[in-house]
Short mmCIF file of C-alpha atoms and ligand atoms in Angstrom, two decimals:
data_model
loop_
_atom_site.label_atom_id
_atom_site.label_comp_id
_atom_site.label_asym_id
_atom_site.label_seq_id
_atom_site.Cartn_x
_atom_site.Cartn_y
_atom_site.Cartn_z
CA UNK A 1 66.64 -55.63 -18.54
CA UNK A 2 70.03 -54.80 -19.93
CA UNK A 3 71.68 -51.85 -21.77
CA UNK A 4 72.18 -52.93 -25.35
CA UNK A 5 73.34 -49.73 -27.23
CA UNK A 6 74.31 -46.13 -26.52
CA UNK A 7 74.41 -43.54 -29.20
CA UNK A 8 75.38 -39.71 -29.31
CA UNK A 9 73.64 -37.25 -31.62
CA UNK A 10 75.25 -34.07 -32.84
CA UNK A 11 73.68 -31.56 -35.10
CA UNK A 12 75.77 -28.92 -36.79
CA UNK A 13 73.03 -26.41 -36.28
CA UNK A 14 73.63 -26.65 -32.55
CA UNK A 15 77.42 -26.85 -32.34
CA UNK A 16 77.63 -27.08 -28.52
CA UNK A 17 75.07 -29.74 -27.87
CA UNK A 18 75.43 -33.48 -27.47
CA UNK A 19 72.35 -35.86 -27.14
CA UNK A 20 72.65 -39.24 -25.82
CA UNK A 21 70.39 -42.20 -26.29
CA UNK A 22 70.56 -45.41 -24.15
CA UNK A 23 68.67 -48.38 -25.51
CA UNK A 24 67.64 -51.51 -23.50
CA UNK A 25 66.62 -55.16 -24.58
CA UNK A 26 63.01 -54.44 -23.70
CA UNK A 27 62.63 -51.60 -25.96
CA UNK A 28 63.09 -48.58 -23.62
CA UNK A 29 65.31 -45.62 -24.90
CA UNK A 30 66.62 -43.06 -22.31
CA UNK A 31 67.51 -39.47 -23.42
CA UNK A 32 70.14 -37.34 -22.15
CA UNK A 33 71.83 -34.09 -23.13
CA UNK A 34 74.87 -32.03 -22.43
CA UNK A 35 76.31 -28.73 -23.89
CA UNK A 36 79.92 -27.60 -24.96
CA UNK A 37 82.84 -29.59 -26.41
CA UNK A 38 80.78 -32.34 -28.25
CA UNK A 39 83.69 -34.16 -29.82
CA UNK A 40 85.22 -34.41 -26.25
CA UNK A 41 82.10 -35.52 -24.88
CA UNK A 42 81.33 -38.08 -27.53
CA UNK A 43 84.98 -39.43 -27.11
CA UNK A 44 84.53 -39.98 -23.36
CA UNK A 45 81.12 -41.73 -23.89
CA UNK A 46 82.28 -44.04 -26.57
CA UNK A 47 85.75 -44.83 -25.50
CA UNK A 48 85.21 -44.98 -21.71
CA UNK A 49 81.83 -45.02 -20.43
CA UNK A 50 79.46 -46.73 -22.82
CA UNK A 51 81.68 -49.85 -22.86
CA UNK A 52 81.29 -49.87 -19.05
CA UNK A 53 77.44 -49.72 -19.26
CA UNK A 54 76.52 -52.08 -22.12
CA UNK A 55 75.21 -55.30 -20.86
CA UNK A 56 74.53 -53.81 -17.29
CA UNK A 57 70.99 -53.15 -15.95
CA UNK A 58 70.00 -49.51 -16.35
CA UNK A 59 68.48 -49.36 -13.04
CA UNK A 60 71.63 -49.54 -11.05
CA UNK A 61 72.07 -45.76 -11.43
CA UNK A 62 73.85 -45.06 -8.25
CA UNK A 63 76.33 -47.78 -8.96
CA UNK A 64 76.93 -46.67 -12.41
CA UNK A 65 77.43 -42.91 -11.33
CA UNK A 66 80.02 -44.11 -8.80
CA UNK A 67 81.74 -46.34 -11.30
CA UNK A 68 81.92 -43.69 -13.84
CA UNK A 69 82.96 -40.96 -11.43
CA UNK A 70 85.81 -43.26 -10.05
CA UNK A 71 86.99 -43.76 -13.61
CA UNK A 72 86.89 -39.98 -14.43
CA UNK A 73 88.58 -39.09 -11.15
CA UNK A 74 91.72 -40.98 -12.31
CA UNK A 75 92.42 -37.49 -13.85
CA UNK A 76 90.60 -34.78 -11.73
CA UNK A 77 86.92 -35.69 -13.10
CA UNK A 78 85.71 -32.16 -14.02
CA UNK A 79 85.44 -31.61 -17.75
CA UNK A 80 84.18 -33.67 -20.70
CA UNK A 81 84.06 -36.78 -18.53
CA UNK A 82 81.54 -35.24 -16.07
CA UNK A 83 79.41 -33.65 -18.87
CA UNK A 84 79.33 -37.34 -20.42
CA UNK A 85 78.33 -38.66 -17.04
CA UNK A 86 75.72 -36.14 -16.67
CA UNK A 87 73.95 -36.95 -19.87
CA UNK A 88 74.28 -40.61 -19.33
CA UNK A 89 72.70 -40.31 -15.94
CA UNK A 90 69.99 -38.25 -17.13
CA UNK A 91 69.28 -41.19 -19.80
CA UNK A 92 69.40 -43.70 -17.00
CA UNK A 93 66.84 -41.97 -15.00
CA UNK A 94 64.65 -41.66 -18.00
CA UNK A 95 64.59 -45.45 -18.48
CA UNK A 96 64.03 -45.92 -14.78
CA UNK A 97 60.84 -43.71 -14.96
CA UNK A 98 59.60 -45.46 -18.02
CA UNK A 99 60.05 -48.92 -16.61
CA UNK A 100 58.25 -47.82 -13.36
CA UNK A 101 55.78 -45.91 -15.50
CA UNK A 102 56.29 -42.77 -13.19
CA UNK A 103 57.63 -39.48 -13.95
CA UNK A 104 61.22 -39.17 -12.35
CA UNK A 105 60.18 -36.71 -9.60
CA UNK A 106 57.98 -39.63 -8.17
CA UNK A 107 60.96 -41.73 -8.07
CA UNK A 108 62.95 -38.97 -6.22
CA UNK A 109 60.28 -39.18 -3.42
CA UNK A 110 57.27 -37.32 -5.15
CA UNK A 111 56.29 -33.86 -5.91
CA UNK A 112 56.59 -30.88 -3.31
CA UNK A 113 54.73 -28.84 -6.09
CA UNK A 114 53.18 -29.18 -9.42
CA UNK A 115 55.05 -26.19 -10.84
CA UNK A 116 57.89 -23.97 -10.22
CA UNK A 117 58.41 -19.98 -10.66
CA UNK A 118 60.78 -19.36 -13.45
CA UNK A 119 62.83 -16.35 -14.52
CA UNK A 120 63.76 -15.40 -18.02
CA UNK A 121 67.45 -15.18 -18.74
CA UNK A 122 67.50 -12.78 -21.57
CA UNK A 123 69.44 -14.68 -24.24
CA UNK A 124 68.02 -14.50 -27.79
CA UNK A 125 67.21 -16.58 -30.85
CA UNK A 126 65.64 -15.99 -34.30
CA UNK A 127 63.42 -12.92 -34.02
CA UNK A 128 63.50 -12.48 -30.24
CA UNK A 129 65.37 -9.52 -29.31
CA UNK A 130 65.61 -10.00 -25.31
CA UNK A 131 69.23 -9.56 -25.18
CA UNK A 132 69.60 -6.44 -27.06
CA UNK A 133 66.76 -5.22 -25.07
CA UNK A 134 68.25 -5.99 -21.63
CA UNK A 135 71.25 -3.90 -22.58
CA UNK A 136 69.61 -1.18 -24.55
CA UNK A 137 65.88 -0.75 -23.60
CA UNK A 138 65.55 -2.63 -20.42
CA UNK A 139 62.34 -0.89 -19.28
CA UNK A 140 60.36 -2.31 -22.44
CA UNK A 141 61.88 -5.76 -22.05
CA UNK A 142 60.44 -5.68 -18.35
CA UNK A 143 56.97 -4.78 -19.52
CA UNK A 144 57.08 -7.52 -22.48
CA UNK A 145 57.96 -10.25 -19.68
CA UNK A 146 55.19 -8.91 -17.37
CA UNK A 147 52.88 -9.33 -20.26
CA UNK A 148 53.84 -12.99 -20.60
CA UNK A 149 53.40 -13.34 -16.65
CA UNK A 150 57.23 -13.58 -16.03
CA UNK A 151 58.27 -11.41 -12.97
CA UNK A 152 62.00 -12.24 -12.82
CA UNK A 153 64.73 -11.90 -15.11
CA UNK A 154 68.53 -12.34 -15.36
CA UNK A 155 71.08 -10.71 -17.49
CA UNK A 156 74.99 -10.33 -17.40
CA UNK A 157 74.76 -6.45 -17.26
CA UNK A 158 78.62 -6.04 -16.69
CA UNK A 159 80.38 -8.36 -19.37
CA UNK A 160 81.09 -5.67 -21.76
CA UNK A 161 82.53 -3.41 -18.95
CA UNK A 162 84.86 -6.24 -17.80
CA UNK A 163 86.12 -7.49 -21.31
CA UNK A 164 88.73 -4.76 -22.11
CA UNK A 165 90.71 -5.34 -19.02
CA UNK A 166 89.65 -9.01 -17.92
CA UNK A 167 87.72 -7.52 -14.87
CA UNK A 168 90.90 -5.71 -13.34
CA UNK A 169 89.65 -2.12 -14.02
CA UNK A 170 86.62 0.06 -13.79
CA UNK A 171 86.68 3.40 -15.36
CA UNK A 172 85.03 6.33 -13.90
CA UNK A 173 81.38 6.27 -14.67
CA UNK A 174 81.27 2.49 -15.44
CA UNK A 175 79.49 1.85 -12.29
CA UNK A 176 76.72 4.12 -12.95
CA UNK A 177 76.56 3.22 -16.75
CA UNK A 178 76.31 -0.66 -15.97
CA UNK A 179 73.34 0.20 -13.41
CA UNK A 180 71.56 2.06 -16.23
CA UNK A 181 69.43 -1.01 -17.55
CA UNK A 182 68.43 -1.77 -13.92
CA UNK A 183 67.41 1.62 -13.35
CA UNK A 184 65.27 1.67 -16.49
CA UNK A 185 63.51 -1.64 -15.19
CA UNK A 186 62.88 0.00 -11.78
CA UNK A 187 61.68 3.27 -13.28
CA UNK A 188 59.30 1.29 -15.87
CA UNK A 189 57.87 -1.28 -13.56
CA UNK A 190 58.91 -0.35 -10.04
CA UNK A 191 59.37 -3.49 -7.82
CA UNK A 192 57.12 -5.80 -10.08
CA UNK A 193 60.36 -7.37 -11.56
CA UNK A 194 63.00 -9.25 -9.64
CA UNK A 195 66.43 -8.65 -11.35
CA UNK A 196 69.43 -10.89 -11.10
CA UNK A 197 72.85 -10.03 -12.40
CA UNK A 198 75.29 -12.70 -13.64
CA UNK A 199 79.13 -11.60 -13.61
CA UNK A 200 80.20 -14.72 -15.62
CA UNK A 201 83.13 -14.80 -13.28
CA UNK A 202 84.85 -11.87 -15.10
CA UNK A 203 85.88 -9.65 -12.27
CA UNK A 204 88.42 -9.57 -9.64
CA UNK A 205 87.21 -9.43 -5.94
CA UNK A 206 87.82 -5.57 -5.58
CA UNK A 207 85.69 -4.82 -8.51
CA UNK A 208 83.06 -7.27 -7.66
CA UNK A 209 82.49 -5.77 -4.29
CA UNK A 210 82.40 -2.37 -5.95
CA UNK A 211 79.76 -3.48 -8.51
CA UNK A 212 77.73 -5.40 -5.95
CA UNK A 213 77.34 -2.41 -3.75
CA UNK A 214 76.54 -0.15 -6.78
CA UNK A 215 73.60 -2.38 -7.51
CA UNK A 216 72.54 -3.27 -3.93
CA UNK A 217 70.17 -0.06 -3.71
CA UNK A 218 68.18 -1.64 -6.63
CA UNK A 219 67.15 -4.56 -4.50
CA UNK A 220 68.88 -7.19 -6.65
CA UNK A 221 67.45 -10.74 -6.61
CA UNK A 222 70.98 -12.13 -6.49
CA UNK A 223 74.68 -11.53 -7.73
CA UNK A 224 75.78 -14.48 -9.86
CA UNK A 225 79.55 -15.34 -10.40
CA UNK A 226 80.89 -11.77 -10.05
CA UNK A 227 84.18 -13.67 -9.47
CA UNK A 228 85.06 -17.33 -10.36
CA UNK A 229 84.44 -19.83 -7.91
CA UNK A 230 88.10 -20.86 -7.45
CA UNK A 231 88.29 -20.30 -3.62
CA UNK A 232 85.58 -20.26 -1.01
CA UNK A 233 87.27 -17.48 1.03
CA UNK A 234 86.94 -14.83 -1.67
CA UNK A 235 83.29 -15.63 -1.94
CA UNK A 236 82.75 -15.44 1.92
CA UNK A 237 84.32 -11.93 1.68
CA UNK A 238 81.83 -11.04 -1.30
CA UNK A 239 78.93 -12.35 0.67
CA UNK A 240 79.83 -10.43 3.74
CA UNK A 241 80.01 -7.21 1.71
CA UNK A 242 76.97 -7.27 -0.31
CA UNK A 243 73.24 -7.15 0.76
CA UNK A 244 72.14 -9.26 -2.41
CA UNK A 245 72.61 -12.84 -2.01
CA UNK A 246 75.78 -14.42 -3.73
CA UNK A 247 74.89 -17.12 -6.19
CA UNK A 248 77.40 -19.91 -6.78
CA UNK A 249 76.80 -21.46 -9.95
CA UNK A 250 77.31 -23.59 -12.93
CA UNK A 251 81.19 -23.87 -12.83
CA UNK A 252 81.01 -26.03 -9.68
CA UNK A 253 81.04 -29.82 -10.67
CA UNK A 254 79.79 -32.46 -8.41
CA UNK A 255 78.90 -32.37 -4.75
CA UNK A 256 82.44 -32.31 -3.87
CA UNK A 257 82.98 -29.02 -5.45
CA UNK A 258 79.71 -27.65 -3.81
CA UNK A 259 80.44 -28.94 -0.50
CA UNK A 260 82.52 -26.11 0.93
CA UNK A 261 80.62 -23.36 -0.67
CA UNK A 262 77.25 -24.54 0.84
CA UNK A 263 78.51 -25.55 4.37
CA UNK A 264 80.56 -22.23 4.85
CA UNK A 265 77.74 -20.12 3.61
CA UNK A 266 79.48 -18.81 0.36
CA UNK A 267 76.69 -20.03 -1.84
CA UNK A 268 73.59 -18.27 -0.60
CA UNK A 269 71.80 -19.33 -3.72
CA UNK A 270 72.93 -22.65 -5.06
CA UNK A 271 72.93 -23.02 -8.79
CA UNK A 272 74.07 -26.50 -10.03
CA UNK A 273 73.99 -27.10 -13.80
CA UNK A 274 72.51 -30.62 -14.01
CA UNK A 275 74.05 -31.52 -17.40
CA UNK A 276 77.55 -30.50 -16.33
CA UNK A 277 77.62 -31.26 -12.50
CA UNK A 278 76.68 -35.04 -12.65
CA UNK A 279 73.11 -35.42 -13.88
CA UNK A 280 70.02 -35.96 -11.91
CA UNK A 281 71.64 -38.16 -9.26
CA UNK A 282 74.12 -35.56 -8.35
CA UNK A 283 71.83 -32.46 -8.69
CA UNK A 284 69.54 -34.09 -6.21
CA UNK A 285 72.38 -34.68 -3.69
CA UNK A 286 73.49 -30.99 -4.27
CA UNK A 287 69.91 -29.60 -3.63
CA UNK A 288 69.78 -31.88 -0.45
CA UNK A 289 73.18 -30.37 0.90
CA UNK A 290 71.59 -26.95 0.48
CA UNK A 291 68.45 -27.87 2.15
CA UNK A 292 70.55 -28.94 5.18
CA UNK A 293 72.12 -25.49 5.25
CA UNK A 294 68.57 -23.75 4.81
CA UNK A 295 69.59 -22.49 1.29
CA UNK A 296 67.70 -22.42 -1.80
CA UNK A 297 68.52 -24.31 -5.11
CA UNK A 298 67.94 -22.76 -8.33
CA UNK A 299 69.07 -24.90 -11.30
CA UNK A 300 70.94 -23.39 -13.99
CA UNK A 301 69.98 -23.35 -17.71
CA UNK A 302 70.56 -21.40 -20.82
CA UNK A 303 71.34 -24.69 -22.87
CA UNK A 304 69.12 -27.39 -24.26
CA UNK A 305 65.47 -28.57 -23.61
CA UNK A 306 66.52 -31.85 -22.08
CA UNK A 307 68.23 -29.92 -19.56
CA UNK A 308 65.02 -28.14 -18.58
CA UNK A 309 63.03 -31.38 -18.41
CA UNK A 310 65.47 -32.95 -16.07
CA UNK A 311 65.68 -29.84 -13.89
CA UNK A 312 62.00 -29.74 -13.59
CA UNK A 313 62.03 -32.93 -11.93
CA UNK A 314 64.44 -31.76 -9.45
CA UNK A 315 62.28 -28.66 -8.90
CA UNK A 316 59.25 -30.52 -8.33
CA UNK A 317 60.84 -32.90 -5.81
CA UNK A 318 63.18 -30.76 -3.73
CA UNK A 319 61.57 -28.91 -0.93
CA UNK A 320 63.99 -26.10 -1.16
CA UNK A 321 63.75 -25.51 -5.09
CA UNK A 322 63.43 -21.74 -5.48
CA UNK A 323 63.10 -20.81 -8.94
CA UNK A 324 64.13 -22.37 -12.62
CA UNK A 325 66.03 -20.48 -15.08
CA UNK A 326 64.37 -20.81 -18.68
CA UNK A 327 64.87 -18.62 -21.83
CA UNK A 328 61.79 -17.72 -23.64
CA UNK A 329 63.65 -17.00 -26.73
CA UNK A 330 64.26 -20.80 -27.02
CA UNK A 331 61.00 -22.24 -25.75
CA UNK A 332 58.62 -19.84 -27.24
CA UNK A 333 57.00 -20.35 -30.91
CA UNK A 334 60.02 -19.51 -33.07
CA UNK A 335 62.58 -20.75 -30.59
CA UNK A 336 64.79 -23.89 -31.30
CA UNK A 337 63.13 -26.19 -28.64
CA UNK A 338 60.57 -27.10 -31.10
CA UNK A 339 62.85 -28.24 -33.77
CA UNK A 340 64.38 -30.74 -31.26
CA UNK A 341 61.86 -32.25 -28.72
CA UNK A 342 58.30 -33.41 -28.42
CA UNK A 343 56.49 -32.31 -26.21
CA UNK A 344 58.10 -28.98 -25.53
CA UNK A 345 58.42 -27.61 -22.02
CA UNK A 346 55.27 -25.67 -20.68
CA UNK A 347 55.62 -22.19 -19.16
CA UNK A 348 52.42 -20.80 -17.79
CA UNK A 349 52.01 -17.49 -15.89
CA UNK A 350 55.69 -17.39 -15.17
CA UNK A 351 55.86 -20.95 -14.03
CA UNK A 352 57.43 -24.18 -15.41
CA UNK A 353 54.74 -26.75 -15.13
CA UNK A 354 55.54 -30.55 -13.98
CA UNK A 355 56.43 -32.71 -16.93
CA UNK A 356 53.87 -35.18 -17.83
CA UNK A 357 54.20 -39.08 -18.37
CA UNK A 358 56.77 -41.50 -17.31
CA UNK A 359 60.46 -40.72 -17.22
CA UNK A 360 61.57 -37.40 -18.46
CA UNK A 361 58.40 -36.59 -20.19
CA UNK A 362 60.03 -35.63 -23.52
CA UNK A 363 61.60 -37.15 -26.66
CA UNK A 364 63.82 -36.13 -29.43
CA UNK A 365 61.72 -35.76 -32.45
CA UNK A 366 61.90 -38.52 -34.93
CA UNK A 367 63.14 -35.93 -37.56
CA UNK A 368 66.25 -35.21 -35.58
CA UNK A 369 68.07 -38.51 -36.46
CA UNK A 370 67.47 -38.21 -40.18
CA UNK A 371 68.72 -34.74 -40.37
CA UNK A 372 71.64 -34.20 -43.06
CA UNK A 373 73.52 -32.23 -40.40
CA UNK A 374 73.57 -35.12 -37.99
CA UNK A 375 76.35 -37.11 -36.77
CA UNK A 376 75.36 -40.46 -34.90
CA UNK A 377 77.91 -42.47 -33.19
CA UNK A 378 76.84 -45.92 -31.84
CA UNK A 379 78.63 -48.29 -29.19
CA UNK A 380 77.01 -51.71 -28.69
CA UNK A 381 79.85 -53.79 -27.39
CA UNK A 382 80.94 -54.05 -23.70
CA UNK A 383 84.26 -53.28 -22.45
CA UNK A 384 87.03 -55.76 -23.56
CA UNK A 385 89.70 -54.14 -21.39
CA UNK A 386 89.98 -52.22 -18.06
CA UNK A 387 90.79 -48.40 -18.29
CA UNK A 388 93.53 -47.57 -15.71
CA UNK A 389 92.33 -50.56 -13.65
CA UNK A 390 89.69 -48.08 -12.27
CA UNK A 391 86.78 -50.30 -11.79
CA UNK A 392 87.81 -53.98 -11.49
CA UNK A 393 91.28 -54.82 -9.94
CA UNK A 394 92.75 -58.01 -11.33
CA UNK A 395 93.28 -59.43 -7.98
CA UNK A 396 91.19 -60.64 -5.22
CA UNK A 397 91.43 -61.46 -1.41
CA UNK A 398 90.35 -64.96 -0.69
CA UNK A 399 90.03 -67.23 2.37
CA UNK A 400 90.43 -70.89 2.32
CA UNK A 401 90.84 -73.19 5.39
CA UNK A 402 91.20 -70.13 7.70
CA UNK A 403 93.83 -68.66 5.82
CA UNK A 404 93.54 -65.34 3.87
CA UNK A 405 95.61 -64.46 0.74
CA UNK A 406 95.73 -62.45 -2.45
CA UNK A 407 95.47 -64.12 -5.98
CA UNK A 408 94.80 -63.04 -9.47
CA UNK A 409 91.08 -63.38 -10.44
CA UNK A 410 91.93 -65.57 -13.15
CA UNK A 411 93.95 -68.09 -11.25
CA UNK A 412 92.66 -71.45 -10.87
CA UNK A 413 91.37 -72.17 -7.21
CA UNK A 414 93.62 -74.62 -5.26
CA UNK A 415 90.66 -76.87 -4.52
CA UNK A 416 89.78 -77.38 -8.20
CA UNK A 417 93.51 -77.87 -9.03
CA UNK A 418 93.45 -80.74 -6.30
CA UNK A 419 90.32 -82.24 -7.85
CA UNK A 420 91.86 -82.02 -11.36
CA UNK A 421 94.98 -83.98 -10.38
CA UNK A 422 92.83 -86.71 -8.76
CA UNK A 423 90.77 -87.25 -11.90
CA UNK A 424 92.75 -90.06 -13.58
CA UNK A 425 90.80 -90.16 -16.73
CA UNK A 426 92.01 -86.65 -17.42
CA UNK A 427 88.41 -85.33 -18.39
CA UNK A 428 87.98 -82.76 -15.59
CA UNK A 429 86.64 -79.57 -16.66
CA UNK A 430 88.09 -76.56 -14.94
MG1 LIG B 1 75.77 -18.16 -14.70
#
């Protein structure tokens, strides 16, 4: 089985999204997704990574991840390159599952569960007004979620307080006012609802501590990214000061950035974003690193449906999977997932169900490629040159007659040169 073609799909209606489809010579098609900077992502795929993969076996996923990472790490790796790797890695796992006729979670070692608890991130789409309600009428929102069987939510309750001063200042009364939606939820439904706050990295450490302490009496589920994860020490201070667990989150890319946060206890809830941090391959390793430190993993979402499917496989497999982020405004009737994939994710009684069928368990709808707002780019040729010398050095170390030396790969071996000289007819084929 060989990879024959890789395409990226972009729709104007969803300006942040990129979908990747990898085709094989035996008829499989693997699906991946990433979010943000689609032109940069498509550039990384078609200029760098797709030519590396064309003609190779799609089953050598670890090797491909390593080759692509080594290439991306010629210039610091995180960014469009790792988003591209994340989408490609997901598509390779999809193919591997189809070839084995197994869901991906079985290829990761099998299922620890058949569903995972989910929480609602209160983004909104179409007629859904969850975001407005989270800020303006949070008690009603909490009752509505409980009616759907969902008993955990997350929102960025403090963003609008941070924006005027880039998180450097809190005005008198701000702490009380930013707690008002949380107070409304507690008044409306008591402790029936778990409440997480996402600071979106907008605060400095001093204000993050004040905000976390102000919210602690409400028994918060976690405090996520009150500060940006640019150093471990600040998060250790924050984790030490707050009762609520500190969640370190989607901005960390690959196991290398998660490593110190997990090992040193600065990430009390570990939240990798699968389609940014390196795909299924890397998210599984990050989950395992968290498991070794007795920390839960809660994959990040609020992007597209393929991410939720891929994360669902991690959540079924990883023993320490805690809860999965989803957005009911996106997956419910009237949301945008229905425009894109078939089947849609299934959330029942506040739980995301295990995907069914081989591979990821979903496909882009046939209608997606034919849309008038679609841009499809295709690569079907292998690499003709080496980028930065990143994956194949032009030299090799050889040993002949007990002597080791370096030569160019394209050099004619000395033994064959000797046999060529001895062929008097001059017809030796080198
Ligand atoms: Mg977040």
